[in-house]
Amino acid sequence: MNEILYIVVPCYNEEAVLPETARRLREKLEALIGAGTVSPDSRVLFVNDGSKDKTWEIITRLHGECSLFSGADLSRNRGHQNALLAGLMTAKDRCDMAISMDADLQDDIDAVDAMVAQFQAGCDIVYGVRSSRKKDTFFKRFTAEAFYRLMHFMGAETVFNHADYRLLSRRALEGLAQFREVNLFLRGIVPMIGYTSTVVEYERGERFAGESKYPLKKMLSFAMEGITSLSVKPIRYITLLGFLIFLVSLLMLVYSVVRWARGATILGWASVICSVWAIGGLVLLSLGVIGEYIGKIYLETKGRPRFLLREVLEDTHGKAD
Ligand code: UDP
Ligand code: MG
């Protein structure tokens, strides 16, 4: 029953929250180890995503102070998703299960117990799902819900109100390692892994220090990224739209022939210029969407590495080997 748990935490400029986060995670992990729920070889793995502040110094210091803390340093800033993947892939060969969470501990860490319990009951993937968003600002809540609805409409299946707070078993991590895509959107990929999965609910709190690294601009590009890297539905919608417009233009043709036969005045400049703009806009829009996919093919064919590790803090404490 003594499985190794790795808690993977991506950090980008998180010097303001790290000491407190580390304290709380250490407490949690010590409690789990003390209760015999997880192995004493369990770790908190901080991934430094090319921070410009003292984040890595703090991680190194924590590692020196307590054997429960481990760290991985990326060669540069690669964004939340890639940093998370780097952490999970580093944990993969060392753990039986890994839980990912944000450095600001907005996700209630007490849900960890329930996640581990579900893992022990035989689940490979446990999604942390927000039971309510009362503590978020109205704007954040509104944009986040619009995000899920848009994703769903565009054919990207994700778990509602689930961010990147989840448990993955070693088997699920090995599965994840086989998804070789460069355009990484973990929330969409994890459900594709399959195996037994379940959901654990928790309340999401506020960031206790520092500021959000996800302003609206990043949220929008994240949504775009998610949709175009998971599904080709947008292309289908464009095709459908093109077809409908074609039908409308046929009806317009019939209509103008009838008007002409009746001797009514021909349609004016306004309607012509309107259609020119409408068609022009649609053509550009379609080209944009197609370009989006071609851009993805371009990036995938390059097969660039998704992350490079500068350094991994190995365990110097405890084990003799
Ligand atoms: N993060 C990261 N790289 C980035 C941006 C963010 O590793 O380029 C991390 C960040 O340190 C935090 C997590 O991703 O642990 C989520 O970021 P944040 O809390 O700012 O997002 P929000 O909760 O506001 O959506
Ligand atoms: Mg946050």
XYZ file of C-alpha atoms and ligand atoms in Angstrom:
347
model
C 0.000 0.000 0.000
C 3.003 2.300 0.304
C 3.107 3.967 -3.072
C 5.280 6.915 -4.000
C 3.452 10.192 -4.602
C 4.973 13.095 -6.510
C 3.313 16.490 -6.260
C 4.309 18.422 -9.381
C 4.172 22.211 -9.182
C 5.082 24.441 -12.161
C 6.432 27.813 -11.026
C 6.914 30.977 -13.025
C 8.036 34.036 -11.059
C 6.497 32.664 -7.884
C 8.974 33.940 -5.286
C 6.113 35.624 -3.422
C 4.155 32.424 -2.858
C 6.790 29.665 -2.851
C 7.850 29.688 0.811
C 4.247 29.476 2.011
C 3.309 26.926 -0.662
C 6.297 24.807 0.311
C 5.336 24.978 3.970
C 1.776 23.835 3.321
C 2.775 21.093 0.886
C 5.383 19.802 3.287
C 2.793 19.635 6.053
C 0.421 17.742 3.773
C 3.052 15.304 2.560
C 4.379 14.670 6.065
C 0.850 13.955 7.252
C 0.299 11.477 4.408
C 3.637 9.781 5.052
C 2.999 9.763 8.803
C -0.364 8.078 8.295
C 1.310 5.464 6.121
C -0.860 6.434 3.143
C 2.090 7.143 0.849
C 5.727 6.105 0.823
C 8.410 8.178 2.602
C 10.078 8.441 -0.833
C 7.277 10.776 -1.939
C 8.326 14.244 -3.073
C 7.147 17.712 -3.967
C 8.678 18.460 -7.363
C 8.902 22.164 -8.224
C 9.453 22.928 -11.889
C 11.040 26.307 -12.523
C 9.698 27.594 -15.845
C 12.493 30.037 -16.659
C 11.543 32.470 -13.896
C 13.179 35.875 -13.889
C 13.038 36.250 -10.123
C 14.487 34.222 -7.259
C 12.220 31.189 -7.785
C 15.005 28.721 -8.598
C 17.176 29.954 -5.712
C 14.261 29.326 -3.355
C 13.678 25.842 -4.785
C 17.362 24.951 -4.406
C 17.326 26.217 -0.856
C 14.195 24.206 -0.029
C 15.796 21.104 -1.502
C 18.836 21.639 0.683
C 16.710 22.083 3.782
C 14.322 19.186 3.415
C 14.569 15.937 1.511
C 10.865 16.079 0.634
C 11.519 18.887 -1.864
C 12.890 18.237 -5.278
C 13.275 20.551 -8.253
C 13.664 20.681 -12.029
C 14.888 23.750 -13.858
C 13.798 24.362 -17.458
C 16.276 25.917 -19.869
C 13.850 28.835 -20.457
C 10.234 29.862 -20.083
C 8.091 27.380 -22.019
C 4.666 28.161 -20.575
C 2.503 26.431 -17.995
C 1.581 23.362 -20.058
C 5.125 22.501 -21.114
C 6.458 23.109 -17.612
C 3.816 20.787 -16.248
C 4.675 18.125 -18.806
C 8.360 18.453 -17.970
C 7.531 17.879 -14.308
C 5.262 14.915 -14.981
C 7.808 13.273 -17.271
C 10.514 13.789 -14.659
C 8.252 12.225 -12.032
C 7.154 9.361 -14.291
C 10.055 7.038 -13.593
C 10.230 7.840 -9.899
C 6.670 7.618 -8.689
C 3.538 5.475 -8.639
C 1.239 8.475 -8.884
C 1.695 12.175 -9.584
C -0.573 15.056 -8.650
C -0.189 18.340 -10.509
C -1.202 21.655 -8.989
C -0.503 25.383 -9.315
C 2.072 27.125 -7.179
C -0.460 29.608 -5.791
C -2.425 26.796 -4.057
C -5.734 28.140 -5.356
C -6.687 24.503 -5.543
C -7.521 23.214 -2.091
C -4.680 20.849 -1.168
C -6.937 18.856 1.122
C -8.408 17.286 -2.013
C -5.096 15.419 -2.282
C -6.294 12.897 0.328
C -9.422 12.124 -1.670
C -7.379 11.803 -4.868
C -4.946 9.363 -3.298
C -7.886 7.384 -1.897
C -9.390 7.133 -5.386
C -6.020 6.023 -6.759
C -5.846 3.316 -4.123
C -9.366 2.289 -5.062
C -8.059 1.583 -8.561
C -8.414 4.829 -10.542
C -5.676 5.856 -12.957
C -6.838 9.419 -13.465
C -8.532 11.577 -10.839
C -9.716 15.013 -11.980
C -9.957 17.818 -9.451
C -13.147 19.703 -10.242
C -14.142 23.076 -8.803
C -17.444 22.791 -7.017
C -18.091 26.538 -7.275
C -16.333 29.656 -8.393
C -17.656 31.956 -5.683
C -14.222 33.309 -4.829
C -13.264 34.231 -8.395
C -14.021 37.702 -9.684
C -17.138 37.966 -11.847
C -14.970 38.609 -14.903
C -12.732 35.578 -14.330
C -15.749 33.351 -13.671
C -17.592 34.597 -16.726
C -14.618 34.256 -19.077
C -13.703 30.849 -17.672
C -17.219 29.449 -18.157
C -17.414 30.935 -21.643
C -14.089 29.182 -22.275
C -15.478 25.713 -21.444
C -18.647 26.288 -23.473
C -16.699 27.496 -26.469
C -14.329 24.537 -26.195
C -17.232 22.125 -26.054
C -19.006 23.746 -28.998
C -15.821 23.579 -31.059
C -15.408 19.874 -30.402
C -12.651 19.923 -27.807
C -13.845 17.587 -25.054
C -12.660 18.670 -21.636
C -13.877 17.997 -18.092
C -16.086 20.913 -16.985
C -14.514 23.187 -14.353
C -11.375 21.072 -14.210
C -8.054 22.880 -14.536
C -4.697 21.182 -14.235
C -5.255 19.815 -10.728
C -5.293 16.060 -11.192
C -3.770 12.759 -10.194
C -2.198 10.501 -12.796
C -1.037 6.971 -12.086
C 2.290 5.792 -13.420
C 0.469 3.896 -16.152
C -1.410 7.052 -17.180
C 1.878 9.003 -17.198
C 3.410 6.412 -19.474
C 0.384 6.808 -21.722
C 0.779 10.566 -21.695
C 4.424 10.221 -22.695
C 3.283 8.602 -25.931
C 1.333 11.663 -27.047
C 4.021 13.356 -29.013
C 2.249 16.587 -29.896
C 4.036 19.867 -29.678
C 0.868 21.942 -29.320
C 0.236 20.814 -25.828
C -3.175 21.118 -24.215
C -3.133 18.677 -21.319
C -6.791 19.108 -20.346
C -7.758 17.807 -23.750
C -5.121 15.086 -23.990
C -5.544 13.508 -20.546
C -9.138 12.339 -21.237
C -7.782 10.660 -24.398
C -5.514 8.444 -22.293
C -8.504 6.508 -21.009
C -8.271 3.940 -18.171
C -10.498 4.302 -15.127
C -11.074 7.890 -14.124
C -13.108 9.763 -11.574
C -13.695 13.238 -10.210
C -12.953 14.822 -6.834
C -14.655 18.121 -5.978
C -13.034 21.004 -4.134
C -13.471 24.725 -3.520
C -11.115 27.017 -5.364
C -9.698 29.853 -3.287
C -7.963 33.096 -4.165
C -4.301 33.509 -4.970
C -2.784 34.378 -1.587
C 0.151 36.354 -2.993
C 1.664 37.401 -6.314
C -0.455 37.962 -9.375
C -2.112 35.788 -11.995
C 0.104 34.774 -14.898
C -2.979 34.266 -17.033
C -4.273 37.641 -18.191
C -7.152 37.745 -20.698
C -4.784 37.749 -23.670
C -3.176 34.488 -22.545
C -6.608 32.970 -21.790
C -7.775 33.723 -25.315
C -4.682 32.256 -26.913
C -5.015 29.250 -24.586
C -8.603 28.703 -25.809
C -7.499 29.026 -29.445
C -4.617 26.655 -28.797
C -6.942 24.172 -27.117
C -9.500 24.183 -29.880
C -7.166 23.996 -32.846
C -4.869 21.422 -31.285
C -7.692 19.073 -30.367
C -10.311 19.242 -33.067
C -10.979 20.024 -36.711
C -14.579 21.107 -36.094
C -13.890 24.795 -36.865
C -12.961 23.768 -40.411
C -16.268 21.925 -40.679
C -18.183 24.978 -39.469
C -16.478 27.086 -42.121
C -17.419 24.585 -44.802
C -21.007 24.592 -43.586
C -21.078 28.379 -43.581
C -19.710 28.451 -47.118
C -22.443 26.055 -48.210
C -25.202 28.138 -46.572
C -23.907 31.296 -48.213
C -23.931 29.515 -51.535
C -27.622 28.614 -51.002
C -28.424 32.223 -50.078
C -26.726 33.470 -53.220
C -28.865 31.048 -55.298
C -32.026 32.420 -53.666
C -30.815 35.944 -54.334
C -30.320 35.069 -57.973
C -33.890 33.755 -58.290
C -35.174 36.817 -56.455
C -33.404 39.279 -58.749
C -34.543 37.428 -61.900
C -38.150 37.631 -60.673
C -37.744 41.351 -59.911
C -36.233 41.892 -63.328
C -39.121 40.042 -65.062
C -41.600 42.235 -63.237
C -39.778 45.325 -64.370
C -38.840 46.445 -60.871
C -35.700 48.502 -60.282
C -32.428 46.619 -60.144
C -30.660 46.256 -56.824
C -28.479 49.159 -55.854
C -24.885 49.832 -55.070
C -25.373 49.275 -51.305
C -26.316 45.638 -51.591
C -23.449 44.955 -54.003
C -20.861 46.551 -51.764
C -22.302 44.706 -48.745
C -21.961 41.326 -50.404
C -18.438 42.124 -51.546
C -17.460 42.875 -47.971
C -19.287 39.879 -46.577
C -17.695 37.459 -49.013
C -14.281 39.071 -48.611
C -14.531 38.752 -44.860
C -15.585 35.139 -44.992
C -12.791 34.240 -47.377
C -10.253 35.846 -45.086
C -11.755 34.159 -42.060
C -11.589 30.758 -43.713
C -8.021 31.353 -44.809
C -7.169 32.274 -41.245
C -8.602 29.085 -39.831
C -6.932 26.944 -42.466
C -3.681 28.792 -41.845
C -4.015 27.984 -38.170
C -4.006 24.264 -38.938
C -1.236 24.495 -41.492
C 0.813 26.329 -38.901
C 0.242 23.419 -36.548
C 1.313 20.866 -39.168
C 4.426 22.947 -39.715
C 5.262 22.907 -36.037
C 4.502 19.214 -35.583
C 6.679 18.196 -38.520
C 9.597 20.032 -37.010
C 9.347 17.718 -33.996
C 11.032 20.204 -31.706
C 11.685 19.075 -28.169
C 8.911 20.285 -25.921
C 11.212 21.076 -23.039
C 14.839 20.813 -22.099
C 15.962 20.277 -18.558
C 18.843 22.298 -17.277
C 19.116 20.506 -13.975
C 17.242 18.038 -11.817
C 17.876 18.068 -8.108
C 18.617 14.486 -7.238
C 18.063 13.020 -3.831
C 21.199 13.271 -1.784
C 19.441 12.516 1.477
C 18.120 9.245 2.777
C 18.838 6.438 0.364
C 22.339 4.987 0.331
C 22.673 4.367 -3.423
N 3.018 29.139 -14.891
C 4.147 28.587 -15.507
N 4.622 29.179 -16.654
C 4.031 30.288 -17.224
C 2.863 30.809 -16.590
C 2.379 30.209 -15.432
O 4.708 27.599 -15.038
O 4.523 30.766 -18.250
C 2.502 28.508 -13.653
C 2.348 29.444 -12.465
O 3.545 29.583 -11.752
C 1.273 28.746 -11.642
C 0.418 28.074 -12.725
O 1.215 28.039 -13.908
O 1.804 27.728 -10.836
C -0.903 28.784 -12.962
O -0.698 30.166 -13.152
P -1.628 31.268 -12.481
O -1.941 30.912 -11.062
O -0.983 32.584 -12.713
O -2.945 31.157 -13.376
P -4.489 31.401 -12.914
O -4.712 30.613 -11.670
O -4.606 32.854 -12.704
O -5.285 30.896 -14.076
Mg -3.670 30.707 -10.032
